[in-house]
Coordinates of N, CA and C in Angstrom, one line a residue:
X1 N -8.7 20.4 2.1 CA -7.9 20.0 0.9 C -6.5 20.6 1.0
X2 N -5.5 19.7 0.7 CA -4.1 20.1 0.9 C -3.7 21.1 -0.2
X3 N -2.7 21.9 0.1 CA -2.1 22.9 -0.8 C -1.1 22.2 -1.7
X4 N -1.1 22.6 -3.0 CA -0.1 22.1 -3.9 C 1.0 23.1 -3.9
X5 N 2.2 22.7 -3.5 CA 3.2 23.7 -3.3 C 4.6 23.2 -3.7
X6 N 5.5 24.2 -3.9 CA 6.9 24.0 -4.0 C 7.7 24.6 -2.9
X7 N 8.6 23.9 -2.3 CA 9.4 24.4 -1.2 C 10.8 24.6 -1.6
X8 N 11.4 25.8 -1.4 CA 12.8 26.1 -1.7 C 13.4 26.8 -0.6
X9 N 14.7 26.6 -0.4 CA 15.5 27.2 0.7 C 16.9 27.2 0.2
X10 N 17.7 28.1 0.8 CA 19.2 28.0 0.4 C 19.8 26.8 1.1
X11 N 19.2 26.2 2.0 CA 19.7 25.0 2.6 C 18.8 23.8 2.3
X12 N 19.3 22.9 1.5 CA 18.5 21.7 1.0 C 17.9 20.9 2.2
X13 N 18.7 20.8 3.2 CA 18.2 20.0 4.4 C 16.9 20.6 4.9
X14 N 16.9 21.9 5.0 CA 15.7 22.6 5.6 C 14.5 22.5 4.6
X15 N 14.8 22.6 3.3 CA 13.7 22.5 2.3 C 13.1 21.1 2.4
X16 N 13.9 20.1 2.5 CA 13.4 18.7 2.5 C 12.7 18.4 3.8
X17 N 13.2 19.0 5.0 CA 12.5 18.8 6.2 C 11.1 19.4 6.2
X18 N 11.0 20.6 5.7 CA 9.7 21.3 5.6 C 8.8 20.5 4.7
X19 N 9.3 20.0 3.6 CA 8.5 19.3 2.6 C 8.0 18.0 3.3
X20 N 8.8 17.3 4.0 CA 8.3 16.1 4.7 C 7.2 16.4 5.7
X21 N 7.4 17.5 6.5 CA 6.5 17.8 7.5 C 5.1 18.2 6.9
X22 N 5.2 18.9 5.8 CA 3.9 19.4 5.2 C 3.2 18.2 4.5
X23 N 4.0 17.3 3.9 CA 3.4 16.1 3.3 C 2.6 15.3 4.4
X24 N 3.2 15.1 5.6 CA 2.6 14.4 6.6 C 1.2 15.1 7.0
X25 N 1.1 16.3 6.8 CA -0.1 17.1 7.1 C -1.1 17.1 6.0
X26 N -0.8 16.3 4.9 CA -1.8 16.2 3.8 C -1.6 17.2 2.6
X27 N -0.5 17.9 2.6 CA -0.2 18.8 1.5 C 0.6 18.1 0.4
X28 N 0.4 18.5 -0.8 CA 1.1 17.9 -2.0 C 2.3 18.7 -2.3
X29 N 3.5 18.2 -2.0 CA 4.7 18.9 -2.3 C 5.2 18.5 -3.7
X30 N 5.2 19.4 -4.7 CA 5.7 19.0 -6.0 C 7.2 18.9 -6.1
X31 N 7.9 19.7 -5.3 CA 9.3 19.7 -5.3 C 9.9 20.4 -4.1
X32 N 11.0 19.9 -3.6 CA 11.8 20.6 -2.5 C 13.2 20.8 -3.0
X33 N 13.7 22.0 -3.0 CA 15.0 22.2 -3.7 C 15.7 23.4 -3.1
X34 N 17.0 23.5 -3.5 CA 17.9 24.6 -3.1 C 18.8 24.9 -4.3
X35 N 19.3 26.1 -4.4 CA 19.1 27.3 -3.6 C 17.8 28.1 -4.0
X36 N 17.6 29.2 -3.3 CA 16.5 30.0 -3.6 C 16.6 30.7 -5.0
X37 N 17.8 30.9 -5.4 CA 18.0 31.5 -6.7 C 17.3 30.7 -7.9
X38 N 17.1 29.4 -7.7 CA 16.5 28.6 -8.7 C 15.0 28.5 -8.5
X39 N 14.4 29.2 -7.6 CA 13.0 29.1 -7.3 C 12.1 29.4 -8.5
X40 N 12.4 30.4 -9.3 CA 11.6 30.9 -10.4 C 11.5 29.8 -11.4
X41 N 12.6 29.2 -11.8 CA 12.6 28.1 -12.8 C 11.7 26.9 -12.4
X42 N 11.8 26.6 -11.1 CA 11.1 25.5 -10.5 C 9.6 25.8 -10.5
X43 N 9.2 26.9 -10.1 CA 7.8 27.3 -10.0 C 7.2 27.4 -11.4
X44 N 7.9 28.0 -12.4 CA 7.4 28.1 -13.7 C 7.2 26.8 -14.3
X45 N 8.1 25.8 -14.1 CA 7.9 24.5 -14.7 C 6.9 23.6 -14.0
X46 N 6.7 23.8 -12.6 CA 5.8 22.9 -11.9 C 4.4 23.5 -11.7
X47 N 4.3 24.8 -11.7 CA 3.0 25.5 -11.5 C 2.3 25.1 -10.3
X48 N 2.8 25.3 -9.1 CA 2.1 25.0 -7.8 C 1.1 26.1 -7.5
X49 N 0.3 25.9 -6.5 CA -0.6 27.0 -6.0 C 0.2 28.0 -5.1
X50 N 1.2 27.4 -4.4 CA 2.0 28.3 -3.5 C 3.4 27.9 -3.5
X51 N 4.3 28.9 -3.5 CA 5.8 28.6 -3.3 C 6.2 29.1 -1.9
X52 N 6.7 28.2 -1.1 CA 7.2 28.5 0.2 C 8.7 28.7 0.0
X53 N 9.2 30.0 0.2 CA 10.5 30.4 -0.1 C 11.2 30.7 1.2
X54 N 12.2 29.9 1.6 CA 13.0 30.2 2.8 C 14.3 30.9 2.6
X55 N 14.5 32.0 3.4 CA 15.8 32.7 3.2 C 16.3 33.2 4.6
X56 N 17.6 33.1 4.8 CA 18.1 33.6 6.0 C 18.6 35.1 5.9
X57 N 18.5 35.7 4.7 CA 19.0 37.0 4.5 C 18.0 37.9 3.7
X58 N 16.8 38.2 4.4 CA 15.8 39.0 3.6 C 16.2 40.4 3.4
X59 N 17.3 40.9 4.0 CA 17.7 42.3 3.8 C 18.7 42.5 2.7
X60 N 19.2 41.4 2.2 CA 20.2 41.5 1.1 C 19.6 41.9 -0.2
X61 N 20.2 42.8 -1.0 CA 19.7 43.2 -2.3 C 19.6 42.0 -3.2
X62 N 18.5 41.9 -3.9 CA 18.4 40.9 -4.9 C 17.8 39.6 -4.5
X63 N 17.7 39.4 -3.1 CA 17.3 38.1 -2.6 C 15.9 37.7 -3.1
X64 N 15.0 38.7 -3.4 CA 13.7 38.4 -3.8 C 13.5 38.6 -5.3
X65 N 14.5 38.6 -6.1 CA 14.4 38.7 -7.5 C 13.6 37.5 -8.1
X66 N 13.8 36.3 -7.5 CA 13.0 35.1 -8.0 C 11.5 35.4 -7.8
X67 N 11.1 36.1 -6.8 CA 9.7 36.3 -6.5 C 9.2 37.2 -7.6
X68 N 9.9 38.2 -8.0 CA 9.5 39.1 -9.1 C 9.2 38.3 -10.4
X69 N 10.1 37.4 -10.7 CA 10.0 36.6 -11.9 C 8.8 35.7 -11.8
X70 N 8.6 35.1 -10.6 CA 7.4 34.2 -10.4 C 6.1 35.0 -10.6
X71 N 6.0 36.1 -10.1 CA 4.8 36.9 -10.2 C 4.6 37.4 -11.6
X72 N 5.7 37.6 -12.4 CA 5.6 38.0 -13.7 C 5.1 36.9 -14.7
X73 N 5.7 35.7 -14.4 CA 5.4 34.5 -15.3 C 4.3 33.6 -14.8
X74 N 4.1 33.6 -13.5 CA 3.1 32.7 -12.9 C 2.3 33.6 -11.9
X75 N 1.6 34.6 -12.3 CA 1.0 35.5 -11.4 C 0.0 34.9 -10.4
X76 N -0.6 33.7 -10.8 CA -1.5 33.0 -10.0 C -0.9 32.3 -8.8
X77 N 0.4 32.1 -8.8 CA 1.1 31.4 -7.7 C 1.4 32.4 -6.6
X78 N 1.0 32.0 -5.4 CA 1.2 32.8 -4.2 C 2.6 32.5 -3.6
X79 N 3.3 33.4 -3.2 CA 4.6 33.2 -2.6 C 4.6 33.6 -1.1
X80 N 5.0 32.6 -0.2 CA 5.1 32.9 1.2 C 6.6 32.8 1.6
X81 N 7.1 33.8 2.2 CA 8.5 33.8 2.6 C 8.6 33.3 4.0
X82 N 9.6 32.5 4.2 CA 9.9 32.0 5.5 C 11.3 32.5 5.9
X83 N 11.4 33.3 6.9 CA 12.7 33.9 7.2 C 12.8 34.3 8.7
X84 N 14.0 34.9 9.0 CA 14.2 35.4 10.4 C 13.3 36.6 10.7
X85 N 13.4 37.0 12.0 CA 12.7 38.2 12.3 C 13.3 39.4 11.5
X86 N 12.5 39.9 10.6 CA 13.1 40.9 9.6 C 13.1 42.3 10.1
X87 N 14.0 43.1 9.5 CA 13.9 44.5 9.6 C 12.7 45.0 8.8
X88 N 12.1 46.1 9.0 CA 11.1 46.6 8.1 C 11.5 46.6 6.7
X89 N 12.7 46.9 6.4 CA 13.2 47.0 5.0 C 13.2 45.6 4.4
X90 N 13.5 44.6 5.2 CA 13.5 43.2 4.6 C 12.1 42.7 4.2
X91 N 11.1 42.9 5.1 CA 9.8 42.5 4.8 C 9.1 43.4 3.8
X92 N 9.5 44.7 3.8 CA 9.0 45.5 2.7 C 9.5 45.1 1.3
X93 N 10.7 44.6 1.3 CA 11.3 44.1 0.0 C 10.5 42.9 -0.5
X94 N 10.2 42.0 0.5 CA 9.4 40.8 0.1 C 8.1 41.1 -0.5
X95 N 7.4 42.0 0.1 CA 6.0 42.4 -0.4 C 6.1 43.3 -1.6
X96 N 7.2 44.1 -1.7 CA 7.3 44.9 -2.9 C 7.6 44.0 -4.1
X97 N 8.3 42.8 -3.9 CA 8.6 41.9 -5.0 C 7.3 41.1 -5.4
X98 N 6.3 41.1 -4.5 CA 5.1 40.4 -4.9 C 4.7 39.2 -3.9
X99 N 5.4 39.1 -2.8 CA 5.1 38.0 -1.9 C 3.7 38.2 -1.2
X100 N 3.0 37.1 -0.9 CA 1.7 37.2 -0.3 C 1.8 37.0 1.2
X101 N 2.9 36.6 1.7 CA 3.0 36.3 3.1 C 4.5 36.3 3.6
X102 N 4.6 36.4 4.9 CA 5.9 36.3 5.5 C 5.7 35.6 6.9
X103 N 6.4 34.5 7.1 CA 6.3 33.7 8.3 C 7.7 33.6 8.9
X104 N 7.8 33.8 10.2 CA 9.1 33.8 10.9 C 9.6 32.3 11.0
X105 N 11.0 32.2 11.0 CA 11.6 30.9 11.0 C 11.2 30.1 12.3
X106 N 10.9 30.9 13.4 CA 10.6 30.2 14.7 C 9.2 29.9 14.8
X107 N 8.4 30.0 13.8 CA 7.0 29.7 13.8 C 6.8 28.1 13.8
X108 N 5.7 27.7 14.5 CA 5.4 26.2 14.5 C 4.9 25.8 13.1
X109 N 4.9 24.5 12.8 CA 4.5 24.1 11.5 C 3.0 24.4 11.3
X110 N 2.2 24.5 12.3 CA 0.8 24.9 12.2 C 0.7 26.3 11.6
X111 N 1.6 27.2 12.1 CA 1.6 28.5 11.6 C 2.0 28.6 10.1
X112 N 3.0 27.8 9.8 CA 3.4 27.8 8.4 C 2.2 27.3 7.5
X113 N 1.5 26.3 8.0 CA 0.4 25.7 7.3 C -0.7 26.7 7.1
X114 N -1.0 27.5 8.1 CA -2.1 28.5 8.1 C -1.7 29.5 7.0
X115 N -0.4 29.9 7.0 CA 0.0 30.9 6.0 C -0.2 30.4 4.6
X116 N 0.1 29.2 4.4 CA 0.0 28.6 3.0 C -1.5 28.6 2.6
X117 N -2.4 28.2 3.5 CA -3.8 28.2 3.1 C -4.3 29.6 2.9
X118 N -3.9 30.5 3.7 CA -4.4 31.9 3.5 C -3.8 32.5 2.2
X119 N -2.6 32.2 1.9 CA -2.0 32.7 0.6 C -2.7 32.1 -0.6
X120 N -3.0 30.9 -0.5 CA -3.7 30.2 -1.6 C -5.1 30.9 -1.9
X121 N -5.7 31.3 -0.8 CA -7.0 31.9 -0.8 C -7.0 33.4 -1.3
X122 N -5.7 33.9 -1.5 CA -5.6 35.3 -1.9 C -5.5 36.3 -0.8
X123 N -5.3 35.8 0.4 CA -5.2 36.7 1.6 C -3.7 36.9 1.9
X124 N -3.5 38.0 2.6 CA -2.1 38.3 3.1 C -1.9 37.4 4.3
X125 N -0.8 36.7 4.3 CA -0.4 35.8 5.4 C 0.8 36.4 6.2
X126 N 0.5 37.3 7.0 CA 1.6 37.9 7.8 C 1.0 38.5 9.1
X127 N 1.8 38.5 10.1 CA 1.4 39.1 11.4 C 1.1 40.6 11.2
X128 N 0.1 41.1 11.8 CA -0.3 42.5 11.6 C 0.8 43.5 11.9
X129 N 1.6 43.2 13.0 CA 2.7 44.2 13.4 C 3.8 44.2 12.3
X130 N 4.1 43.0 11.7 CA 5.1 43.0 10.6 C 4.5 43.7 9.4
X131 N 3.3 43.6 9.1 CA 2.7 44.2 7.9 C 2.7 45.7 8.1
X132 N 2.4 46.2 9.3 CA 2.4 47.7 9.6 C 3.9 48.2 9.4
X133 N 4.8 47.5 9.9 CA 6.2 47.9 9.7 C 6.6 48.0 8.2
X134 N 6.2 47.0 7.5 CA 6.5 46.9 6.1 C 5.9 48.1 5.3
X135 N 4.6 48.4 5.6 CA 4.0 49.5 4.9 C 4.6 50.8 5.2
X136 N 5.0 51.0 6.5 CA 5.7 52.2 6.9 C 7.0 52.4 6.2
X137 N 7.8 51.3 6.0 CA 9.0 51.3 5.3 C 8.8 51.6 3.8
X138 N 7.7 51.0 3.2 CA 7.4 51.3 1.8 C 7.1 52.7 1.5
X139 N 6.3 53.3 2.5 CA 5.8 54.7 2.3 C 6.9 55.7 2.7
X140 N 7.7 55.3 3.7 CA 8.8 56.3 4.1 C 10.1 55.5 4.3
X141 N 10.8 55.2 3.2 CA 12.0 54.5 3.2 C 13.0 55.2 4.1
X142 N 13.7 54.4 4.9 CA 14.7 55.0 5.8 C 16.0 55.2 5.0
X143 N 16.7 56.2 5.4 CA 17.9 56.5 4.7 C 19.0 55.7 5.3
X144 N 19.4 54.6 4.7 CA 20.5 53.7 5.2 C 21.5 53.5 4.1
X145 N 22.8 53.2 4.5 CA 23.8 53.0 3.5 C 23.4 51.7 2.7
X146 N 23.9 51.7 1.5 CA 23.6 50.5 0.6 C 24.1 49.2 1.2
X147 N 23.2 48.3 1.4 CA 23.5 47.0 2.1 C 24.5 46.3 1.2
X148 N 24.5 46.5 -0.1 CA 25.4 45.8 -1.0 C 26.9 46.0 -0.6
X149 N 27.2 47.2 -0.1 CA 28.6 47.5 0.3 C 29.0 46.6 1.4
X150 N 28.2 46.4 2.4 CA 28.5 45.6 3.5 C 28.7 44.1 3.1
X151 N 27.8 43.7 2.2 CA 27.8 42.3 1.7 C 29.1 42.1 1.0
X152 N 29.5 43.0 0.1 CA 30.8 42.8 -0.7 C 32.0 42.9 0.3
X153 N 31.9 43.7 1.3 CA 33.1 43.8 2.2 C 33.3 42.5 2.9
X154 N 32.2 41.8 3.2 CA 32.4 40.5 3.9 C 33.0 39.5 3.0
X155 N 33.0 39.7 1.7 CA 33.6 38.7 0.8 C 35.1 38.8 0.8
X156 N 35.7 39.9 1.2 CA 37.1 40.2 1.1 C 37.8 40.0 2.4
X157 N 39.1 39.5 2.3 CA 39.9 39.4 3.4 C 40.5 40.8 3.7
X158 N 41.1 41.0 4.9 CA 41.6 42.3 5.2 C 42.7 42.7 4.2
X159 N 43.5 41.7 3.8 CA 44.5 42.0 2.8 C 43.9 42.5 1.5
X160 N 42.8 41.8 1.1 CA 42.2 42.1 -0.2 C 41.5 43.5 -0.1
X161 N 41.0 43.8 1.0 CA 40.4 45.2 1.2 C 41.5 46.2 1.0
X162 N 42.7 46.0 1.5 CA 43.8 47.0 1.3 C 44.1 47.1 -0.2
X163 N 44.1 45.9 -0.8 CA 44.4 45.9 -2.3 C 43.4 46.8 -3.0
X164 N 42.1 46.6 -2.7 CA 41.0 47.3 -3.3 C 41.1 48.8 -3.1
X165 N 41.5 49.2 -1.9 CA 41.7 50.6 -1.6 C 42.8 51.2 -2.5
X166 N 43.9 50.4 -2.6 CA 45.0 50.9 -3.4 C 44.6 51.0 -4.9
X167 N 43.8 50.0 -5.3 CA 43.4 50.0 -6.7 C 42.5 51.2 -7.0
X168 N 41.6 51.5 -6.0 CA 40.7 52.6 -6.2 C 41.4 54.0 -6.2
X169 N 42.6 54.0 -5.5 CA 43.4 55.2 -5.5 C 44.4 55.3 -6.7
X170 N 44.2 54.3 -7.6 CA 45.0 54.4 -8.9 C 46.3 53.8 -8.9
X171 N 46.7 53.0 -7.9 CA 48.0 52.4 -7.8 C 48.1 51.2 -8.8
X172 N 49.2 51.1 -9.5 CA 49.4 50.0 -10.4 C 50.0 48.8 -9.6
X173 N 50.2 47.7 -10.3 CA 50.7 46.5 -9.6 C 52.0 46.8 -8.8
X174 N 52.9 47.5 -9.5 CA 54.2 47.8 -8.9 C 54.1 48.6 -7.6
X175 N 53.2 49.6 -7.6 CA 53.0 50.4 -6.4 C 52.3 49.7 -5.3
X176 N 51.4 48.8 -5.7 CA 50.7 48.0 -4.7 C 51.7 47.1 -4.0
X177 N 52.6 46.4 -4.8 CA 53.5 45.5 -4.2 C 54.5 46.3 -3.3
X178 N 55.0 47.4 -3.7 CA 55.9 48.2 -2.9 C 55.3 48.7 -1.6
X179 N 54.0 49.1 -1.7 CA 53.3 49.7 -0.5 C 53.0 48.6 0.5
X180 N 52.7 47.4 0.0 CA 52.4 46.3 0.9 C 53.5 45.4 1.3
X181 N 54.7 45.7 0.7 CA 55.9 44.8 1.0 C 55.8 43.4 0.5
X182 N 55.2 43.2 -0.7 CA 55.0 41.9 -1.3 C 55.5 41.9 -2.7
X183 N 55.7 40.7 -3.3 CA 56.2 40.6 -4.7 C 55.1 41.0 -5.7
X184 N 55.5 41.6 -6.8 CA 54.5 42.0 -7.8 C 53.6 40.8 -8.2
X185 N 54.2 39.6 -8.3 CA 53.3 38.5 -8.7 C 52.2 38.2 -7.7
X186 N 52.6 38.4 -6.4 CA 51.6 38.3 -5.3 C 50.5 39.4 -5.4
X187 N 51.0 40.6 -5.7 CA 50.1 41.7 -5.8 C 49.1 41.4 -6.9
X188 N 49.6 40.9 -8.1 CA 48.7 40.6 -9.2 C 47.6 39.5 -8.8
X189 N 48.1 38.5 -8.0 CA 47.2 37.5 -7.6 C 46.1 38.1 -6.7
X190 N 46.5 39.0 -5.8 CA 45.5 39.6 -4.9 C 44.5 40.4 -5.7
X191 N 45.0 41.1 -6.7 CA 44.1 42.0 -7.5 C 43.1 41.1 -8.3
X192 N 43.6 40.0 -8.8 CA 42.7 39.1 -9.6 C 41.6 38.4 -8.6
X193 N 42.0 38.1 -7.4 CA 41.0 37.6 -6.5 C 40.0 38.6 -6.1
X194 N 40.4 39.9 -5.9 CA 39.4 40.9 -5.6 C 38.4 41.1 -6.8
X195 N 38.9 41.1 -8.0 CA 38.1 41.3 -9.2 C 37.1 40.1 -9.3
X196 N 37.6 38.9 -9.0 CA 36.7 37.7 -9.1 C 35.6 37.8 -8.0
X197 N 36.0 38.1 -6.8 CA 35.0 38.1 -5.7 C 34.0 39.2 -5.9
X198 N 34.4 40.3 -6.5 CA 33.4 41.4 -6.7 C 32.6 41.2 -8.0
X199 N 33.0 40.2 -8.8 CA 32.3 39.9 -10.0 C 32.5 41.0 -11.1
X200 N 33.7 41.6 -11.2 CA 33.9 42.6 -12.2 C 35.1 42.2 -13.1
X201 N 35.3 42.8 -14.2 CA 36.3 42.4 -15.2 C 37.5 43.3 -15.2
X202 N 37.5 44.4 -14.5 CA 38.7 45.3 -14.6 C 38.8 46.1 -13.3
X203 N 40.0 46.7 -13.1 CA 40.3 47.5 -12.0 C 39.4 48.7 -11.9
X204 N 39.1 49.3 -13.1 CA 38.2 50.4 -13.1 C 36.8 50.1 -12.6
X205 N 36.3 48.9 -13.1 CA 35.0 48.5 -12.6 C 35.0 48.2 -11.1
X206 N 36.1 47.7 -10.6 CA 36.2 47.4 -9.2 C 36.1 48.7 -8.4
X207 N 36.9 49.7 -8.8 CA 36.9 51.0 -8.2 C 35.5 51.7 -8.2
X208 N 34.8 51.6 -9.4 CA 33.5 52.2 -9.5 C 32.5 51.5 -8.6
X209 N 32.6 50.2 -8.6 CA 31.6 49.4 -7.7 C 31.8 49.7 -6.3
X210 N 33.1 49.8 -5.9 CA 33.4 50.1 -4.5 C 32.9 51.5 -4.1
X211 N 33.1 52.5 -5.0 CA 32.6 53.8 -4.7 C 31.1 53.9 -4.7
X212 N 30.4 53.2 -5.6 CA 28.9 53.2 -5.7 C 28.3 52.6 -4.5
X213 N 28.8 51.6 -4.0 CA 28.2 50.9 -2.9 C 28.6 51.4 -1.5
X214 N 29.6 52.3 -1.5 CA 30.0 52.8 -0.2 C 31.0 51.8 0.5
X215 N 31.5 50.9 -0.3 CA 32.4 49.9 0.3 C 33.7 50.5 0.8
X216 N 34.2 51.5 0.1 CA 35.5 52.1 0.6 C 35.3 52.9 1.9
X217 N 34.1 53.6 2.0 CA 33.8 54.3 3.3 C 33.7 53.4 4.4
X218 N 33.2 52.2 4.2 CA 33.1 51.2 5.3 C 34.4 50.6 5.6
X219 N 35.3 50.4 4.6 CA 36.6 49.8 4.8 C 37.5 50.8 5.5
X220 N 37.3 52.1 5.3 CA 38.1 53.2 5.8 C 37.2 54.1 6.6
X221 N 36.8 53.7 7.8 CA 35.9 54.6 8.6 C 36.5 55.9 9.0
X222 N 37.9 55.9 9.1 CA 38.5 57.1 9.5 C 39.1 57.9 8.3
X223 N 40.0 58.9 8.5 CA 40.6 59.6 7.4 C 41.3 58.7 6.5
X224 N 41.3 58.9 5.2 CA 42.0 58.1 4.3 C 43.5 58.2 4.5
X225 N 44.2 57.1 4.3 CA 45.6 57.1 4.4 C 46.2 57.9 3.3
X226 N 47.4 58.5 3.5 CA 48.0 59.2 2.4 C 48.5 58.2 1.3
X227 N 48.5 58.6 0.1 CA 49.0 57.8 -1.0 C 50.5 57.8 -1.0

């Protein structure tokens, strides 16, 4: 008997390709959609037996928030994550959120199918070595810098990083412009772009976020420049 499922991935093409392959093998795909952020709404409305959730970034903070909501609102739905070879922290995050399985992106369609069937039956659908690594990480979390800092740093250009550093050091628009050799209007534009990319509403919030996530330490690996 085929599995009744929903397929979501951050790349619509991948979601639709997986859905087509699984349909050909006799499974009932209720929906194939992107991005992963919308998985919870789709699962809550369609009520499948299994949600196949593809992600290329299992280590990023918050990527498995939809799984938490799915298990809260549709606890009977099993979630199988399809992703790259994960770090122990990534797979631990998936299981901590409530996932029933984790399948590597390079697995054959037969392997994906087996994972779906096992998850529907209430079993863990994950290779034993990955499961051991996940449990080890859950029991003894490794001390690593906040991944959010690296993620935020990748959003900014080199110029915007310099602006953020100056903002965190308390420089106003005039000092930023003078220090960088640019017009005050250009400095204001850079500041606004930094605030927008970081998702904050003020310079104070930007400085606090940068300090909390370790973004400034990553941006300035050596001694801080003099003000």
